[in-house]
Amino acid sequence: MADKVQSKVPTVIVIGAGFGGLNAVRFLCGQDFNVVLVDRHNYHLFQPLLYQVATGALEAQAVAAPVRQLLRRWRNVRFILGHVESVDCVARVIKIGDEAITYDYLVVAAGSVTNFFGIASVMNHAHDLKGLCGADDLRSHILRMVEMATQAPDADRHNKLLSFVVVGGGATGVEFAGALAELLHRILPKDFPDLALHRAQVSIIQAGEYLLPSFPRTLQEYARQHLETLGVTVRLNTRVRDYTGDQVVFQDGSGMYASTLIWAAGVQAESLARGLPGNKQRGGRVMVSADLSLPDYPEVFVIGDLAYGEQDGHPWPQTAPFAIQSGRHAACVIRARCAGRRVARFRFRDQGAMAVLSRFRAVASLRRPAWNIQGFPAWVSWLFLHLLYLVGFRNRILALFDWGFDYLGNNAAVRLIMDRTSHGITVVHRDAK
Ligand SMILES: Cc1cc2nc3c(=O)[nH]c(=O)nc-3n(C[C@H](O)[C@H](O)[C@H](O)COP(=O)(O)OP(=O)(O)OC[C@H]3O[C@@H](n4cnc5c(N)ncnc54)[C@H](O)[C@@H]3O)c2cc1C
């Protein structure tokens, strides 16, 4: 196989070109290693902005950057497009289809997938916010519901088509609910002057007592109030039991209509983690040592969303900053080991958290300095940081262009219905009967 690596310098395989994997690779670029990066997609995905793709604010191309383009300067790095099916830590081999590739060091950064908590009906009918195609499809679906509402025979059908339920009151759910409410209540009415879009219903369902559980109470309250001013119905202390495709059923037996259910209630480890040796924690995360390696396999590192460890009595978060820092640390340990040096144990530097509520409004809880900001200043910080962290110059330009169009003109940059299976308008007519 062309991708077999035959040389004396150590081979480091990195599985996953997300935040963790890409940062591990960057710290190994130009060093004395053969680095092999494997991902089932040929792009790095900036997941924190997926909700903007799903609500038409950004085009998909702005949040994904081709991996080969990002790494082409580095001669010691090769990319393989493929799905890693298994890892054999004893034989030090990964398998991609029928091919086996051996490693000296392995960094597993395969990330997480949506956790439907075993509710099969939700898994079958709900939308989630994990992949690029899924976000594109969700935008098309939302716009299709609005088109179908223009042809609804009565008010009841109209209201049902325009009922959207977001499950999960963490940052992803809150950001999505706010952006969707803005799209339906403030942006699309310009395109649909005859449609009663003010009657479109966006609800957010949260199992816990508060939205944004990891934020300070004042910011939680600000977020709830702001969502309500956007027309979002907030339901706290409510758990979803079932979803029939148009009816959400709650744990207490009550229910509500939802033509669209967006599931943002949690994540679990990518299935690759199941085959790794060692202890698994909640959500299938892999327990790692203080240097991020597997306890019995010091040459295997697990980072990002997949890794489980505790610091100051709390589990590590499943966030982009954690993935970035753990990726860099794993690479530093590999470099240090090869140079015969020791490296301090991994310690996550928590910089805080942010969530956007709508255009020009956000909440931010910063750690150093310890500031809680809300409203416009928080939104400006969010905008600046996201532009800074967005990978790839072209992506930043695309995002700036789309945001300029969105924010200055109260618009949504992308309003296309992309129907992958049939002619979009055919579906609209058939379903509207
Ligand atoms: C909608 C959404 C919004 C978010 N918002 C925020 C936010 O605002 N702030 C924040 O800090 N965090 C946010 N997060 C979380 C953040 O994106 C993750 O914590 C981060 O992406 C984890 O990085 P990672 O490298 O572990 O995994 P990922 O970034 O998920 O990368 C994993 C990579 O591995 C590849 N892969 C997986 N399995 C295989 C396999 N078997 N073979 C080959 N390749 C494989 C995948 O294709 C992917 O490219 C959000 C997540 C989502 C889904």
mmCIF file of N, CA and C in Angstrom, residues 61-123:
data_model
loop_
_atom_site.group_PDB
_atom_site.id
_atom_site.type_symbol
_atom_site.label_atom_id
_atom_site.label_comp_id
_atom_site.label_asym_id
_atom_site.label_seq_id
_atom_site.Cartn_x
_atom_site.Cartn_y
_atom_site.Cartn_z
ATOM 1 N N GLN A 61 -19.055 26.235 3.163
ATOM 2 C CA GLN A 61 -17.625 26.363 2.834
ATOM 3 C C GLN A 61 -16.859 27.231 3.824
ATOM 4 N N ALA A 62 -17.594 28.115 4.527
ATOM 5 C CA ALA A 62 -16.906 29.012 5.460
ATOM 6 C C ALA A 62 -16.461 28.290 6.726
ATOM 7 N N VAL A 63 -17.080 27.161 7.038
ATOM 8 C CA VAL A 63 -16.749 26.500 8.304
ATOM 9 C C VAL A 63 -15.956 25.213 8.106
ATOM 10 N N ALA A 64 -15.543 24.939 6.870
ATOM 11 C CA ALA A 64 -14.751 23.728 6.624
ATOM 12 C C ALA A 64 -13.537 24.095 5.790
ATOM 13 N N ALA A 65 -12.385 23.533 6.156
ATOM 14 C CA ALA A 65 -11.149 23.850 5.424
ATOM 15 C C ALA A 65 -10.498 22.547 4.962
ATOM 16 N N PRO A 66 -10.101 22.447 3.679
ATOM 17 C CA PRO A 66 -9.495 21.211 3.187
ATOM 18 C C PRO A 66 -8.182 20.894 3.908
ATOM 19 N N VAL A 67 -8.072 19.670 4.417
ATOM 20 C CA VAL A 67 -6.910 19.303 5.226
ATOM 21 C C VAL A 67 -5.617 19.385 4.417
ATOM 22 N N ARG A 68 -5.650 18.895 3.186
ATOM 23 C CA ARG A 68 -4.415 18.897 2.391
ATOM 24 C C ARG A 68 -3.898 20.322 2.193
ATOM 25 N N GLN A 69 -4.809 21.249 2.010
ATOM 26 C CA GLN A 69 -4.393 22.646 1.827
ATOM 27 C C GLN A 69 -3.750 23.184 3.110
ATOM 28 N N LEU A 70 -4.294 22.784 4.263
ATOM 29 C CA LEU A 70 -3.762 23.280 5.533
ATOM 30 C C LEU A 70 -2.358 22.751 5.809
ATOM 31 N N LEU A 71 -2.072 21.558 5.267
ATOM 32 C CA LEU A 71 -0.811 20.898 5.636
ATOM 33 C C LEU A 71 0.210 20.830 4.512
ATOM 34 N N ARG A 72 -0.085 21.443 3.372
ATOM 35 C CA ARG A 72 0.759 21.188 2.201
ATOM 36 C C ARG A 72 2.186 21.714 2.329
ATOM 37 N N ARG A 73 2.417 22.632 3.267
ATOM 38 C CA ARG A 73 3.776 23.159 3.427
ATOM 39 C C ARG A 73 4.712 22.147 4.071
ATOM 40 N N TRP A 74 4.134 21.142 4.746
ATOM 41 C CA TRP A 74 4.956 20.264 5.588
ATOM 42 C C TRP A 74 5.239 18.937 4.899
ATOM 43 N N ARG A 75 6.513 18.670 4.672
ATOM 44 C CA ARG A 75 6.893 17.472 3.913
ATOM 45 C C ARG A 75 6.832 16.211 4.762
ATOM 46 N N ASN A 76 6.830 16.373 6.082
ATOM 47 C CA ASN A 76 6.820 15.156 6.917
ATOM 48 C C ASN A 76 5.397 14.724 7.303
ATOM 49 N N VAL A 77 4.394 15.359 6.679
ATOM 50 C CA VAL A 77 3.002 15.016 7.025
ATOM 51 C C VAL A 77 2.276 14.515 5.787
ATOM 52 N N ARG A 78 1.585 13.383 5.928
ATOM 53 C CA ARG A 78 0.751 12.891 4.826
ATOM 54 C C ARG A 78 -0.664 12.691 5.313
ATOM 55 N N PHE A 79 -1.587 12.882 4.404
ATOM 56 C CA PHE A 79 -3.001 12.738 4.771
ATOM 57 C C PHE A 79 -3.589 11.517 4.080
ATOM 58 N N ILE A 80 -4.373 10.755 4.806
ATOM 59 C CA ILE A 80 -5.096 9.632 4.209
ATOM 60 C C ILE A 80 -6.583 9.865 4.437
ATOM 61 N N LEU A 81 -7.327 9.853 3.365
ATOM 62 C CA LEU A 81 -8.786 9.945 3.482
ATOM 63 C C LEU A 81 -9.312 8.531 3.705
ATOM 64 N N GLY A 82 -9.864 8.274 4.871
ATOM 65 C CA GLY A 82 -10.344 6.914 5.136
ATOM 66 C C GLY A 82 -10.970 6.817 6.510
ATOM 67 N N HIS A 83 -11.748 5.780 6.678
ATOM 68 C CA HIS A 83 -12.419 5.544 7.959
ATOM 69 C C HIS A 83 -11.632 4.483 8.727
ATOM 70 N N VAL A 84 -11.121 4.853 9.875
ATOM 71 C CA VAL A 84 -10.375 3.879 10.686
ATOM 72 C C VAL A 84 -11.386 2.970 11.369
ATOM 73 N N GLU A 85 -11.288 1.667 11.067
ATOM 74 C CA GLU A 85 -12.266 0.749 11.637
ATOM 75 C C GLU A 85 -11.841 0.205 12.990
ATOM 76 N N SER A 86 -10.553 0.002 13.164
ATOM 77 C CA SER A 86 -10.120 -0.538 14.464
ATOM 78 C C SER A 86 -8.673 -0.158 14.740
ATOM 79 N N VAL A 87 -8.352 -0.279 16.032
ATOM 80 C CA VAL A 87 -6.983 -0.010 16.480
ATOM 81 C C VAL A 87 -6.539 -1.235 17.270
ATOM 82 N N ASP A 88 -5.389 -1.773 16.927
ATOM 83 C CA ASP A 88 -4.835 -2.891 17.691
ATOM 84 C C ASP A 88 -3.612 -2.356 18.436
ATOM 85 N N CYS A 89 -3.814 -2.100 19.726
ATOM 86 C CA CYS A 89 -2.739 -1.460 20.500
ATOM 87 C C CYS A 89 -1.597 -2.430 20.777
ATOM 88 N N VAL A 90 -1.871 -3.733 20.762
ATOM 89 C CA VAL A 90 -0.806 -4.707 21.022
ATOM 90 C C VAL A 90 0.109 -4.804 19.801
ATOM 91 N N ALA A 91 -0.513 -4.938 18.625
ATOM 92 C CA ALA A 91 0.288 -5.049 17.390
ATOM 93 C C ALA A 91 0.725 -3.679 16.867
ATOM 94 N N ARG A 92 0.221 -2.606 17.473
ATOM 95 C CA ARG A 92 0.500 -1.217 17.048
ATOM 96 C C ARG A 92 0.118 -0.998 15.582
ATOM 97 N N VAL A 93 -1.131 -1.305 15.306
ATOM 98 C CA VAL A 93 -1.633 -1.237 13.934
ATOM 99 C C VAL A 93 -3.018 -0.610 13.935
ATOM 100 N N ILE A 94 -3.301 0.236 12.931
ATOM 101 C CA ILE A 94 -4.685 0.674 12.721
ATOM 102 C C ILE A 94 -5.176 0.069 11.412
ATOM 103 N N LYS A 95 -6.494 -0.138 11.330
ATOM 104 C CA LYS A 95 -7.036 -0.731 10.100
ATOM 105 C C LYS A 95 -7.968 0.235 9.401
ATOM 106 N N ILE A 96 -7.718 0.429 8.111
ATOM 107 C CA ILE A 96 -8.607 1.231 7.264
ATOM 108 C C ILE A 96 -9.049 0.293 6.149
ATOM 109 N N GLY A 97 -10.279 -0.168 6.205
ATOM 110 C CA GLY A 97 -10.714 -1.194 5.252
ATOM 111 C C GLY A 97 -9.844 -2.433 5.430
ATOM 112 N N ASP A 98 -9.281 -2.927 4.316
ATOM 113 C CA ASP A 98 -8.435 -4.129 4.397
ATOM 114 C C ASP A 98 -6.986 -3.790 4.703
ATOM 115 N N GLU A 99 -6.661 -2.536 4.739
ATOM 116 C CA GLU A 99 -5.259 -2.127 4.897
ATOM 117 C C GLU A 99 -4.905 -1.916 6.360
ATOM 118 N N ALA A 100 -3.693 -2.329 6.695
ATOM 119 C CA ALA A 100 -3.202 -2.119 8.058
ATOM 120 C C ALA A 100 -1.992 -1.188 8.001
ATOM 121 N N ILE A 101 -1.942 -0.224 8.902
ATOM 122 C CA ILE A 101 -0.790 0.690 8.946
ATOM 123 C C ILE A 101 -0.204 0.644 10.359
ATOM 124 N N THR A 102 1.095 0.463 10.434
ATOM 125 C CA THR A 102 1.729 0.362 11.761
ATOM 126 C C THR A 102 2.200 1.736 12.234
ATOM 127 N N TYR A 103 2.302 1.862 13.553
ATOM 128 C CA TYR A 103 2.718 3.149 14.121
ATOM 129 C C TYR A 103 3.731 2.932 15.242
ATOM 130 N N ASP A 104 4.475 3.976 15.534
ATOM 131 C CA ASP A 104 5.289 3.996 16.754
ATOM 132 C C ASP A 104 4.530 4.735 17.851
ATOM 133 N N TYR A 105 3.846 5.807 17.423
ATOM 134 C CA TYR A 105 2.979 6.546 18.347
ATOM 135 C C TYR A 105 1.620 6.731 17.671
ATOM 136 N N LEU A 106 0.580 6.726 18.492
ATOM 137 C CA LEU A 106 -0.768 6.915 17.950
ATOM 138 C C LEU A 106 -1.480 7.996 18.752
ATOM 139 N N VAL A 107 -2.126 8.919 18.047
ATOM 140 C CA VAL A 107 -2.956 9.928 18.722
ATOM 141 C C VAL A 107 -4.391 9.730 18.230
ATOM 142 N N VAL A 108 -5.271 9.371 19.137
ATOM 143 C CA VAL A 108 -6.667 9.129 18.744
ATOM 144 C C VAL A 108 -7.476 10.382 19.078
ATOM 145 N N ALA A 109 -7.978 11.033 18.038
ATOM 146 C CA ALA A 109 -8.707 12.299 18.208
ATOM 147 C C ALA A 109 -9.983 12.236 17.371
ATOM 148 N N ALA A 110 -10.737 11.145 17.578
ATOM 149 C CA ALA A 110 -11.891 10.886 16.709
ATOM 150 C C ALA A 110 -13.158 11.637 17.136
ATOM 151 N N GLY A 111 -13.105 12.349 18.264
ATOM 152 C CA GLY A 111 -14.230 13.216 18.640
ATOM 153 C C GLY A 111 -15.454 12.453 19.117
ATOM 154 N N SER A 112 -16.607 13.087 18.979
ATOM 155 C CA SER A 112 -17.832 12.511 19.546
ATOM 156 C C SER A 112 -18.960 12.551 18.522
ATOM 157 N N VAL A 113 -20.008 11.833 18.839
ATOM 158 C CA VAL A 113 -21.219 11.845 17.997
ATOM 159 C C VAL A 113 -22.405 12.210 18.885
ATOM 160 N N THR A 114 -23.535 12.491 18.254
ATOM 161 C CA THR A 114 -24.728 12.869 19.033
ATOM 162 C C THR A 114 -25.162 11.716 19.925
ATOM 163 N N ASN A 115 -25.539 12.036 21.145
ATOM 164 C CA ASN A 115 -26.060 11.033 22.069
ATOM 165 C C ASN A 115 -27.585 11.161 22.132
ATOM 166 N N PHE A 116 -28.269 10.165 21.591
ATOM 167 C CA PHE A 116 -29.740 10.190 21.631
ATOM 168 C C PHE A 116 -30.270 9.464 22.874
ATOM 169 N N PHE A 117 -29.371 9.083 23.752
ATOM 170 C CA PHE A 117 -29.714 8.398 25.003
ATOM 171 C C PHE A 117 -30.637 7.198 24.760
ATOM 172 N N GLY A 118 -30.422 6.514 23.655
ATOM 173 C CA GLY A 118 -31.164 5.278 23.373
ATOM 174 C C GLY A 118 -32.613 5.489 22.972
ATOM 175 N N ILE A 119 -33.036 6.735 22.707
ATOM 176 C CA ILE A 119 -34.441 6.948 22.310
ATOM 177 C C ILE A 119 -34.520 6.770 20.788
ATOM 178 N N ALA A 120 -34.941 5.574 20.380
ATOM 179 C CA ALA A 120 -34.894 5.210 18.956
ATOM 180 C C ALA A 120 -35.740 6.148 18.099
ATOM 181 N N SER A 121 -36.917 6.551 18.610
ATOM 182 C CA SER A 121 -37.804 7.393 17.796
ATOM 183 C C SER A 121 -37.158 8.758 17.529
ATOM 184 N N VAL A 122 -36.430 9.257 18.501
ATOM 185 C CA VAL A 122 -35.743 10.542 18.308
ATOM 186 C C VAL A 122 -34.615 10.364 17.288
ATOM 187 N N MET A 123 -33.889 9.262 17.442
ATOM 188 C CA MET A 123 -32.787 8.993 16.513
ATOM 189 C C MET A 123 -33.306 8.913 15.071
#
